[in-house]
PDB file of C-alpha atoms and ligand atoms in Angstrom:
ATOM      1  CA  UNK A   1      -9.359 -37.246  17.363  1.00  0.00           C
ATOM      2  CA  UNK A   2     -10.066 -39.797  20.290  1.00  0.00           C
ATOM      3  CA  UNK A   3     -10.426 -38.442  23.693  1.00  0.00           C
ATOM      4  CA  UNK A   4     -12.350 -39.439  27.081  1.00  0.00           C
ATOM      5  CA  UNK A   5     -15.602 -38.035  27.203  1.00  0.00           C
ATOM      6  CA  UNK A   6     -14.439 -35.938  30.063  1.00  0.00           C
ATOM      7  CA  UNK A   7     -11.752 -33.874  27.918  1.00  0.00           C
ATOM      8  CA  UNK A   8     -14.027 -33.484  25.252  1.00  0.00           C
ATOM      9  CA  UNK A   9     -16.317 -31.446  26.759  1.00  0.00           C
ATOM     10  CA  UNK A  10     -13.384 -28.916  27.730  1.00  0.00           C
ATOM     11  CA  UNK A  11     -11.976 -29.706  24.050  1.00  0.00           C
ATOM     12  CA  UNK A  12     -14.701 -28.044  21.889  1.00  0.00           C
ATOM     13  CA  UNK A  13     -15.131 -24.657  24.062  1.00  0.00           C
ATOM     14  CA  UNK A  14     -11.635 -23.879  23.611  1.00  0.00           C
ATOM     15  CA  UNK A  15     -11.628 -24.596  19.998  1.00  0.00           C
ATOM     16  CA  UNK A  16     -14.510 -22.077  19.937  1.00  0.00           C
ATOM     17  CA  UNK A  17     -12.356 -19.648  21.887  1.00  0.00           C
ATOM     18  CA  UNK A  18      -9.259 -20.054  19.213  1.00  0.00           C
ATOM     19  CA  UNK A  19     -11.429 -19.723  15.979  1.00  0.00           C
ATOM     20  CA  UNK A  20     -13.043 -16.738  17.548  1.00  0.00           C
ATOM     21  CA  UNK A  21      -9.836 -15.052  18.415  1.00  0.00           C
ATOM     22  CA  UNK A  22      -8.706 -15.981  14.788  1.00  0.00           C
ATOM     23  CA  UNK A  23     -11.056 -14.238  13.142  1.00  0.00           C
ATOM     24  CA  UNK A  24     -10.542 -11.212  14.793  1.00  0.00           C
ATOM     25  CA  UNK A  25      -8.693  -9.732  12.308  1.00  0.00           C
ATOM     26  CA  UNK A  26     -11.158  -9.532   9.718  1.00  0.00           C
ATOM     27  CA  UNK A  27     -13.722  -7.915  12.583  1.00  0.00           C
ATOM     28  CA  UNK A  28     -11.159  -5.281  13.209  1.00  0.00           C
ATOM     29  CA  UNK A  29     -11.159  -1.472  12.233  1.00  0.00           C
ATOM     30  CA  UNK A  30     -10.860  -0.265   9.198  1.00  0.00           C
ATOM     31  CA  UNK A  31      -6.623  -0.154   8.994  1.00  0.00           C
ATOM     32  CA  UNK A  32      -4.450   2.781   8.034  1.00  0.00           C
ATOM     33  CA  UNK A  33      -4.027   2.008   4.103  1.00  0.00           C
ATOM     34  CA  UNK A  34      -8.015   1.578   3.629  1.00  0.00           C
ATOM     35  CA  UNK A  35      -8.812   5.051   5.561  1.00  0.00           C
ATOM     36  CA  UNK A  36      -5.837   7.053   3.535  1.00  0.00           C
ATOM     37  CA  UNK A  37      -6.166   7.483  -0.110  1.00  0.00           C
ATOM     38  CA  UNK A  38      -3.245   9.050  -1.975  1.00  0.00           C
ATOM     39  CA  UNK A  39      -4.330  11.579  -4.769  1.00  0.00           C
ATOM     40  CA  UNK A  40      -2.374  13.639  -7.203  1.00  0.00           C
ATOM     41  CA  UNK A  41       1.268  11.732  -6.775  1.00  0.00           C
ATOM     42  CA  UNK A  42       4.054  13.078  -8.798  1.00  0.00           C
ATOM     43  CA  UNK A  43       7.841  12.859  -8.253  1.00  0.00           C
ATOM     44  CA  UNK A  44      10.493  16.250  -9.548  1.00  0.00           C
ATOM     45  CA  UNK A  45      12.237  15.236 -13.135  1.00  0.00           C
ATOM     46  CA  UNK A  46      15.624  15.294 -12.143  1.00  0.00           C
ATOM     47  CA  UNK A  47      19.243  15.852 -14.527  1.00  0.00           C
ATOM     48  CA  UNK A  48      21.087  12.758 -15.836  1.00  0.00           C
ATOM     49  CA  UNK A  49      23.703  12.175 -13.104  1.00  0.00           C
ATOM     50  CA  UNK A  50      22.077  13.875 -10.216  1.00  0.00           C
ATOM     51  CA  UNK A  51      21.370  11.254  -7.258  1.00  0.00           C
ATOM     52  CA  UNK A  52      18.509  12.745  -5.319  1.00  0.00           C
ATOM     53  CA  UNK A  53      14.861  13.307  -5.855  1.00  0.00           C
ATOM     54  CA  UNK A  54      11.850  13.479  -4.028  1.00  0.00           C
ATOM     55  CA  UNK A  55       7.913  12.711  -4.097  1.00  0.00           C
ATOM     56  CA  UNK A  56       4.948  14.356  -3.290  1.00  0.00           C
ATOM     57  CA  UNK A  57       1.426  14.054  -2.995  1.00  0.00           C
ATOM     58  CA  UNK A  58      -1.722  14.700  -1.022  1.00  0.00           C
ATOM     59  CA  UNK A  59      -2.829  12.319   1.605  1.00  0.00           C
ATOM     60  CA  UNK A  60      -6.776  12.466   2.315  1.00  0.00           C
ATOM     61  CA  UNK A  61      -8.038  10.382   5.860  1.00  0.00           C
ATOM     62  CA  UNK A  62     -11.650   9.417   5.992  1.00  0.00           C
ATOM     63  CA  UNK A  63     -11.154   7.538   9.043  1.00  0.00           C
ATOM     64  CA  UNK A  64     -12.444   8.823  12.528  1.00  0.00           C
ATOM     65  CA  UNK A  65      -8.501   8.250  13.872  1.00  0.00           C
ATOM     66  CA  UNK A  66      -5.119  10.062  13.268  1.00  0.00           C
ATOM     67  CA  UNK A  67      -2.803   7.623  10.901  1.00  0.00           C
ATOM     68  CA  UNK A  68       0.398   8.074   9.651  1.00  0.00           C
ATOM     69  CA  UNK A  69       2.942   7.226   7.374  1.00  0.00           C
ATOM     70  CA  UNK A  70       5.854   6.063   8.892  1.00  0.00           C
ATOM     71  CA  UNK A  71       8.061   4.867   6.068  1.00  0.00           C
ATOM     72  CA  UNK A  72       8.162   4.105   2.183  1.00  0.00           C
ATOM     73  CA  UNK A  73      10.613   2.425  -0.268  1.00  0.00           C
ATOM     74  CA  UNK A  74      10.994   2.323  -3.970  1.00  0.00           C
ATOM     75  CA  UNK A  75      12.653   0.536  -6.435  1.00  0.00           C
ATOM     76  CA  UNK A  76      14.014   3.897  -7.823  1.00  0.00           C
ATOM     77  CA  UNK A  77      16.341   4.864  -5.285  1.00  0.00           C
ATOM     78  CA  UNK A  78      18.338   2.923  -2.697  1.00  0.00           C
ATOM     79  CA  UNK A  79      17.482   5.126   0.789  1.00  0.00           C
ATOM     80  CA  UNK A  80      14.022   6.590   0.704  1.00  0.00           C
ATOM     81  CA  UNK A  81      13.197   8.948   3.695  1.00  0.00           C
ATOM     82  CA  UNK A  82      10.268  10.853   5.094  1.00  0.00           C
ATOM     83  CA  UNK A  83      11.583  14.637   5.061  1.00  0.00           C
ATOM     84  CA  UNK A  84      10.025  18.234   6.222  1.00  0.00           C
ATOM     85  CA  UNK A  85      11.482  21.314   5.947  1.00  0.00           C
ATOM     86  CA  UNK A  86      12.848  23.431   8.546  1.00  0.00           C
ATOM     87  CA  UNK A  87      14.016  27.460   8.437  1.00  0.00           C
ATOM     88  CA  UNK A  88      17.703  27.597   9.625  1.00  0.00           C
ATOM     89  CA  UNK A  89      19.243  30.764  10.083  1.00  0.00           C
ATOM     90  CA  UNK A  90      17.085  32.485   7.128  1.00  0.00           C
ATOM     91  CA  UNK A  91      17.272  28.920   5.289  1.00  0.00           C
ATOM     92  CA  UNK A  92      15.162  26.524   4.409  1.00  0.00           C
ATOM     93  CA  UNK A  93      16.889  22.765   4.829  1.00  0.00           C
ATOM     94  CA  UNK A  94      15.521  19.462   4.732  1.00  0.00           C
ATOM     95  CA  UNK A  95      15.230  17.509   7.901  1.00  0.00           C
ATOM     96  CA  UNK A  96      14.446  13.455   8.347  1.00  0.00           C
ATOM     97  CA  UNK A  97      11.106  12.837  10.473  1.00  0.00           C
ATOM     98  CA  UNK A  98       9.947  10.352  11.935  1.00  0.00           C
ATOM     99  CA  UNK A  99       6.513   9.902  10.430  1.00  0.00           C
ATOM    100  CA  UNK A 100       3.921  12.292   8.526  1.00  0.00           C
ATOM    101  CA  UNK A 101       0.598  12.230  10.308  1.00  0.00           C
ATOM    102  CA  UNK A 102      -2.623  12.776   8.543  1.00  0.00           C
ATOM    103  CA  UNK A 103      -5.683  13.682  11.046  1.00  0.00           C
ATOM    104  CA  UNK A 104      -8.542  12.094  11.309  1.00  0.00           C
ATOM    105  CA  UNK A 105     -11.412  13.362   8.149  1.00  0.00           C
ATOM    106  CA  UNK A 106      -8.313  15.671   7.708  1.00  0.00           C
ATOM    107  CA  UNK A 107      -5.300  15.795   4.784  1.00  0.00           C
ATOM    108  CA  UNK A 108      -1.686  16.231   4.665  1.00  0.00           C
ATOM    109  CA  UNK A 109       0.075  17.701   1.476  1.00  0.00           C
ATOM    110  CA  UNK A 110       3.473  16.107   0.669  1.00  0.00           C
ATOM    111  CA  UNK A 111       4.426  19.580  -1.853  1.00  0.00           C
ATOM    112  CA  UNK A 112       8.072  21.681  -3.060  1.00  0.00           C
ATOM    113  CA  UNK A 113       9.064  23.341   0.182  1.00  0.00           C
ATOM    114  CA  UNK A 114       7.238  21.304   2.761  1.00  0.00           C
ATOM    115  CA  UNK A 115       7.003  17.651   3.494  1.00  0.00           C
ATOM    116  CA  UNK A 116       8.554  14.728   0.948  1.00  0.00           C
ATOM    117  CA  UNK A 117       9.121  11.669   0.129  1.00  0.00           C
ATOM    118  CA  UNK A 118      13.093  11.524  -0.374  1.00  0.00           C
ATOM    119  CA  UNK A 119      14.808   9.288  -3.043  1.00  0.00           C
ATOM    120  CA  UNK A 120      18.541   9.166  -2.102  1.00  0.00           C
ATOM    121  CA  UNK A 121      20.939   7.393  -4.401  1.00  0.00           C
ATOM    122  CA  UNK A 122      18.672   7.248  -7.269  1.00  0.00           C
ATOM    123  CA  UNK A 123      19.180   4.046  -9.477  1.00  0.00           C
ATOM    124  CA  UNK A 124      17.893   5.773 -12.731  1.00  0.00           C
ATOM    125  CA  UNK A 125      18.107   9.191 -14.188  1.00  0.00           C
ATOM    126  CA  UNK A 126      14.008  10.622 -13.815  1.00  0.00           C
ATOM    127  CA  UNK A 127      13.037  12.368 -16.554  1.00  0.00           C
ATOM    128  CA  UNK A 128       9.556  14.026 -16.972  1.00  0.00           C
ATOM    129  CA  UNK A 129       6.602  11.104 -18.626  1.00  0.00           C
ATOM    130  CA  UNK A 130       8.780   8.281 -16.071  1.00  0.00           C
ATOM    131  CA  UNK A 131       6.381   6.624 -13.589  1.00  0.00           C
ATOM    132  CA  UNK A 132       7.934   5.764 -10.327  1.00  0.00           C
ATOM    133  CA  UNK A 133       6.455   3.414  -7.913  1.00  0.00           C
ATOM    134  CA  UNK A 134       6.569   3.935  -4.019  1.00  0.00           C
ATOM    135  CA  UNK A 135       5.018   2.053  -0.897  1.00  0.00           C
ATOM    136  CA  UNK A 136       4.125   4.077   1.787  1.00  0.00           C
ATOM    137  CA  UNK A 137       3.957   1.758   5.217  1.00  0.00           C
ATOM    138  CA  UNK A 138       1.394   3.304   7.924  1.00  0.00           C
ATOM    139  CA  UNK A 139       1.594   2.777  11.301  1.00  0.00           C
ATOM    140  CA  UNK A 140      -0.468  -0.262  11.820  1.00  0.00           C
ATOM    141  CA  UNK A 141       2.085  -2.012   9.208  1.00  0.00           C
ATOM    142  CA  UNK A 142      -0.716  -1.585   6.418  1.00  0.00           C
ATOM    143  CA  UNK A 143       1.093  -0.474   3.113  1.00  0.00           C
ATOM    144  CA  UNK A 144      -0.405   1.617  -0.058  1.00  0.00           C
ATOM    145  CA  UNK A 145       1.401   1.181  -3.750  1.00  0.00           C
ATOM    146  CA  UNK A 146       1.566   4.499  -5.398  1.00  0.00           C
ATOM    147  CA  UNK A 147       2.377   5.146  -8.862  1.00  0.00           C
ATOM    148  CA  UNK A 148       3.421   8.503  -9.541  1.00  0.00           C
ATOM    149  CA  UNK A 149       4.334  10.335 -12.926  1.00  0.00           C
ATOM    150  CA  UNK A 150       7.414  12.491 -12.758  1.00  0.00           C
ATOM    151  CA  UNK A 151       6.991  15.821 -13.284  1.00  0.00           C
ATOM    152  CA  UNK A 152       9.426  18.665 -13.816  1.00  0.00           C
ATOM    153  CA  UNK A 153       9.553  21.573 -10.743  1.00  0.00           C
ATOM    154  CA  UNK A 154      10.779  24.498 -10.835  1.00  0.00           C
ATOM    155  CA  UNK A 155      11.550  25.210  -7.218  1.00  0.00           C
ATOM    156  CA  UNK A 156      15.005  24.223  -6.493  1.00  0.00           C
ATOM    157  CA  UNK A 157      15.950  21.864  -3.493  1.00  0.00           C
ATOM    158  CA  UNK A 158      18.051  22.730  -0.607  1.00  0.00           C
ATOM    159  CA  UNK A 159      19.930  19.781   0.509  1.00  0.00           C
ATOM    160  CA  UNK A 160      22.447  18.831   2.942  1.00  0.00           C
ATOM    161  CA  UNK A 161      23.789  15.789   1.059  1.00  0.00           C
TER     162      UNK A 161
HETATM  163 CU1   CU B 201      14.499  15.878   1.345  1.00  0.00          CU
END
């Protein structure tokens, strides 16, 4: 590239700027999928013919910040949702949230009862030995594959659906 000597003097500092602000990324913190690890995945065996099923798991942080999931998706089912439970009037239902937070060095348990991963409209009948796969997408947009093995449960679910 031709220009008069007294652009290119300005020329090569700002090309310096750009390359250092592109390379910011990989200078960055640690993000949200490299500080959670997902360990002991599984996902409730469910009859032929029923439509819902959900996923749990235990999410460990070894960051020094809060993450959080914030949504996840699977080929299994056609609406995946974060749920909790809630008591209402002496029963436990399931409630939608917004995200599941895991604190910083801390761990969150996704278990029967509490807080799941919820497969709505399932696509395929789950049956115990299955593997399902599920993304979990953090905060920071940062994404983890999980591959968990469904598992029978005895606990029943309480949902509004
Ligand atoms: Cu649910």
């Amino acid at each position: 590239m031709k220009l008069p000597p007294s652009r290119r003097t300005l020329f090569l500092p700002v090309t310096a700027l750009v390359l250092a602000f592109a390379s910011l990324p990989v200078l960055a913190a640690p993000n949200a999928a490299s500080s959670v690890s997902v360990t002991d995945p599984y996902v409730r065996a469910v009859a032929p013919g029923h439509k819902s099923s959900a996923a749990f798991m235990k999410l460990n942080n070894a960051g020094d910040a809060e993450h959080a999931v914030v949504s996840a998706d699977s080929a299994t089912a056609n609406i995946v949702e974060l749920h909790t439970h809630v008591k209402e009037g002496g029963m436990m239902k399931m409630r939608q949230i917004e995200r599941i937070t895991i604190p910083a060095g801390g761990k969150t348990e996704l278990k029967p009862g509490g807080l799941h991963v919820m497969l709505i409209d399932l696509k395929q009948t789950l049956k115990a030995g299955d593997t399902v796969s599920l993304t979990l997408v953090f905060e920071d947009g940062s994404k983890t594959e999980v591959r968990a093995p469904v598992r029978k449960i005895k606990t029943k679910m309480h949902h509004k659906q």
